[in-house]
Amino acid sequence: MRDPLTRARWPRHIGTGWERGVPANYLKDLVTRWADGYDWRAQEKLLNQHPQFVTTIDGQDIHFLHVRSPEPDAFPLILSHAGRAHSSTSWT
């Protein structure tokens, strides 16, 4: 994961504040932390403690974790993201 993070290309200026998305300086600091100080393997270990599955929806493979709440009346929650994703093999 470190290599693609360190090769990121940054815009010169995209405005200040959050009116056009994440400010570049904030994102640069976050990417530096991910590349140099974040324990990705520890996070993989935590994720791999949960049941994981792959299904196909409209021809697209979807990798997901299925974690039930300990609360009997819990509201179902789906967290998802878009954009460039890694294959499920990145998490196993």
PDB file of C-alpha atoms in Angstrom:
ATOM      1  CA  MET A   1       0.000   0.000   0.000  1.00  0.00           C
ATOM      2  CA  ARG A   2       2.910   2.359   0.668  1.00  0.00           C
ATOM      3  CA  ASP A   3       4.084   2.569  -2.960  1.00  0.00           C
ATOM      4  CA  PRO A   4       0.881   3.967  -4.528  1.00  0.00           C
ATOM      5  CA  LEU A   5       0.489   6.387  -1.625  1.00  0.00           C
ATOM      6  CA  THR A   6       3.978   7.807  -2.035  1.00  0.00           C
ATOM      7  CA  ARG A   7       3.478   8.201  -5.811  1.00  0.00           C
ATOM      8  CA  ALA A   8       0.351  10.356  -5.461  1.00  0.00           C
ATOM      9  CA  ARG A   9       0.293  13.445  -7.686  1.00  0.00           C
ATOM     10  CA  TRP A  10      -1.072  16.546  -6.020  1.00  0.00           C
ATOM     11  CA  PRO A  11      -2.767  19.585  -7.554  1.00  0.00           C
ATOM     12  CA  ARG A  12      -1.057  22.936  -7.120  1.00  0.00           C
ATOM     13  CA  HIS A  13      -4.098  24.680  -5.718  1.00  0.00           C
ATOM     14  CA  ILE A  14      -7.723  23.664  -5.410  1.00  0.00           C
ATOM     15  CA  GLY A  15      -9.022  26.342  -3.082  1.00  0.00           C
ATOM     16  CA  THR A  16      -9.105  26.652   0.665  1.00  0.00           C
ATOM     17  CA  GLY A  17     -11.354  25.024   3.177  1.00  0.00           C
ATOM     18  CA  TRP A  18     -13.726  22.209   2.340  1.00  0.00           C
ATOM     19  CA  GLU A  19     -15.874  23.906  -0.322  1.00  0.00           C
ATOM     20  CA  ARG A  20     -14.277  21.800  -3.097  1.00  0.00           C
ATOM     21  CA  GLY A  21     -13.655  18.600  -1.216  1.00  0.00           C
ATOM     22  CA  VAL A  22     -10.826  17.626   1.096  1.00  0.00           C
ATOM     23  CA  PRO A  23      -8.161  20.359   1.325  1.00  0.00           C
ATOM     24  CA  ALA A  24      -4.908  19.202  -0.305  1.00  0.00           C
ATOM     25  CA  ASN A  25      -2.757  19.871   2.782  1.00  0.00           C
ATOM     26  CA  TYR A  26      -5.108  17.886   4.993  1.00  0.00           C
ATOM     27  CA  LEU A  27      -5.078  15.008   2.529  1.00  0.00           C
ATOM     28  CA  LYS A  28      -1.282  15.113   2.146  1.00  0.00           C
ATOM     29  CA  ASP A  29      -0.874  14.819   5.926  1.00  0.00           C
ATOM     30  CA  LEU A  30      -3.312  11.906   6.005  1.00  0.00           C
ATOM     31  CA  VAL A  31      -1.541  10.096   3.141  1.00  0.00           C
ATOM     32  CA  THR A  32       1.828  10.599   4.865  1.00  0.00           C
ATOM     33  CA  ARG A  33       0.411   9.008   8.013  1.00  0.00           C
ATOM     34  CA  TRP A  34      -1.010   6.092   6.021  1.00  0.00           C
ATOM     35  CA  ALA A  35       2.291   5.551   4.202  1.00  0.00           C
ATOM     36  CA  ASP A  36       4.683   5.967   7.136  1.00  0.00           C
ATOM     37  CA  GLY A  37       2.905   5.490  10.431  1.00  0.00           C
ATOM     38  CA  TYR A  38      -0.180   3.361   9.937  1.00  0.00           C
ATOM     39  CA  ASP A  39      -0.146  -0.351  10.714  1.00  0.00           C
ATOM     40  CA  TRP A  40      -2.035  -1.763   7.719  1.00  0.00           C
ATOM     41  CA  ARG A  41      -1.335  -5.363   8.757  1.00  0.00           C
ATOM     42  CA  ALA A  42      -2.960  -4.788  12.155  1.00  0.00           C
ATOM     43  CA  GLN A  43      -6.078  -3.459  10.392  1.00  0.00           C
ATOM     44  CA  GLU A  44      -6.125  -6.455   8.044  1.00  0.00           C
ATOM     45  CA  LYS A  45      -5.940  -8.727  11.079  1.00  0.00           C
ATOM     46  CA  LEU A  46      -8.945  -6.959  12.642  1.00  0.00           C
ATOM     47  CA  LEU A  47     -10.960  -7.135   9.399  1.00  0.00           C
ATOM     48  CA  ASN A  48     -10.150 -10.798   8.939  1.00  0.00           C
ATOM     49  CA  GLN A  49     -11.764 -11.592  12.299  1.00  0.00           C
ATOM     50  CA  HIS A  50     -15.164 -11.028  10.649  1.00  0.00           C
ATOM     51  CA  PRO A  51     -17.003 -13.295   8.195  1.00  0.00           C
ATOM     52  CA  GLN A  52     -16.320 -12.182   4.614  1.00  0.00           C
ATOM     53  CA  PHE A  53     -18.135 -13.005   1.415  1.00  0.00           C
ATOM     54  CA  VAL A  54     -18.166 -12.195  -2.297  1.00  0.00           C
ATOM     55  CA  THR A  55     -21.317 -11.938  -4.377  1.00  0.00           C
ATOM     56  CA  THR A  56     -22.049 -10.690  -7.870  1.00  0.00           C
ATOM     57  CA  ILE A  57     -24.562  -7.910  -8.522  1.00  0.00           C
ATOM     58  CA  ASP A  58     -25.171  -6.824 -12.113  1.00  0.00           C
ATOM     59  CA  GLY A  59     -21.932  -8.489 -13.186  1.00  0.00           C
ATOM     60  CA  GLN A  60     -19.830  -6.709 -10.537  1.00  0.00           C
ATOM     61  CA  ASP A  61     -18.120  -8.704  -7.784  1.00  0.00           C
ATOM     62  CA  ILE A  62     -18.910  -7.250  -4.363  1.00  0.00           C
ATOM     63  CA  HIS A  63     -16.722  -8.133  -1.383  1.00  0.00           C
ATOM     64  CA  PHE A  64     -18.422  -7.619   1.970  1.00  0.00           C
ATOM     65  CA  LEU A  65     -18.285  -8.372   5.666  1.00  0.00           C
ATOM     66  CA  HIS A  66     -21.382  -9.566   7.461  1.00  0.00           C
ATOM     67  CA  VAL A  67     -21.306  -8.567  11.124  1.00  0.00           C
ATOM     68  CA  ARG A  68     -24.425  -8.884  13.238  1.00  0.00           C
ATOM     69  CA  SER A  69     -25.127  -6.475  16.056  1.00  0.00           C
ATOM     70  CA  PRO A  70     -25.373  -7.856  19.585  1.00  0.00           C
ATOM     71  CA  GLU A  71     -28.486  -5.678  19.957  1.00  0.00           C
ATOM     72  CA  PRO A  72     -31.680  -7.581  19.021  1.00  0.00           C
ATOM     73  CA  ASP A  73     -33.470  -4.473  17.675  1.00  0.00           C
ATOM     74  CA  ALA A  74     -30.479  -2.957  15.865  1.00  0.00           C
ATOM     75  CA  PHE A  75     -31.163  -1.180  12.585  1.00  0.00           C
ATOM     76  CA  PRO A  76     -29.325  -2.797   9.628  1.00  0.00           C
ATOM     77  CA  LEU A  77     -26.448  -0.686   8.373  1.00  0.00           C
ATOM     78  CA  ILE A  78     -24.564  -0.884   5.077  1.00  0.00           C
ATOM     79  CA  LEU A  79     -21.270   0.996   4.709  1.00  0.00           C
ATOM     80  CA  SER A  80     -19.892   1.228   1.206  1.00  0.00           C
ATOM     81  CA  HIS A  81     -17.464   3.244  -0.853  1.00  0.00           C
ATOM     82  CA  ALA A  82     -16.956   4.060  -4.494  1.00  0.00           C
ATOM     83  CA  GLY A  83     -13.865   4.625  -6.529  1.00  0.00           C
ATOM     84  CA  ARG A  84     -10.821   2.551  -7.205  1.00  0.00           C
ATOM     85  CA  ALA A  85     -11.014  -0.534  -5.032  1.00  0.00           C
ATOM     86  CA  HIS A  86      -8.704  -3.392  -4.284  1.00  0.00           C
ATOM     87  CA  SER A  87      -9.617  -6.988  -4.950  1.00  0.00           C
ATOM     88  CA  SER A  88     -10.846  -9.115  -2.080  1.00  0.00           C
ATOM     89  CA  THR A  89      -7.431 -10.779  -1.972  1.00  0.00           C
ATOM     90  CA  SER A  90      -6.076  -7.565  -0.454  1.00  0.00           C
ATOM     91  CA  TRP A  91      -8.036  -8.311   2.724  1.00  0.00           C
ATOM     92  CA  THR A  92      -7.362 -12.012   3.136  1.00  0.00           C
TER      93      THR A  92
END
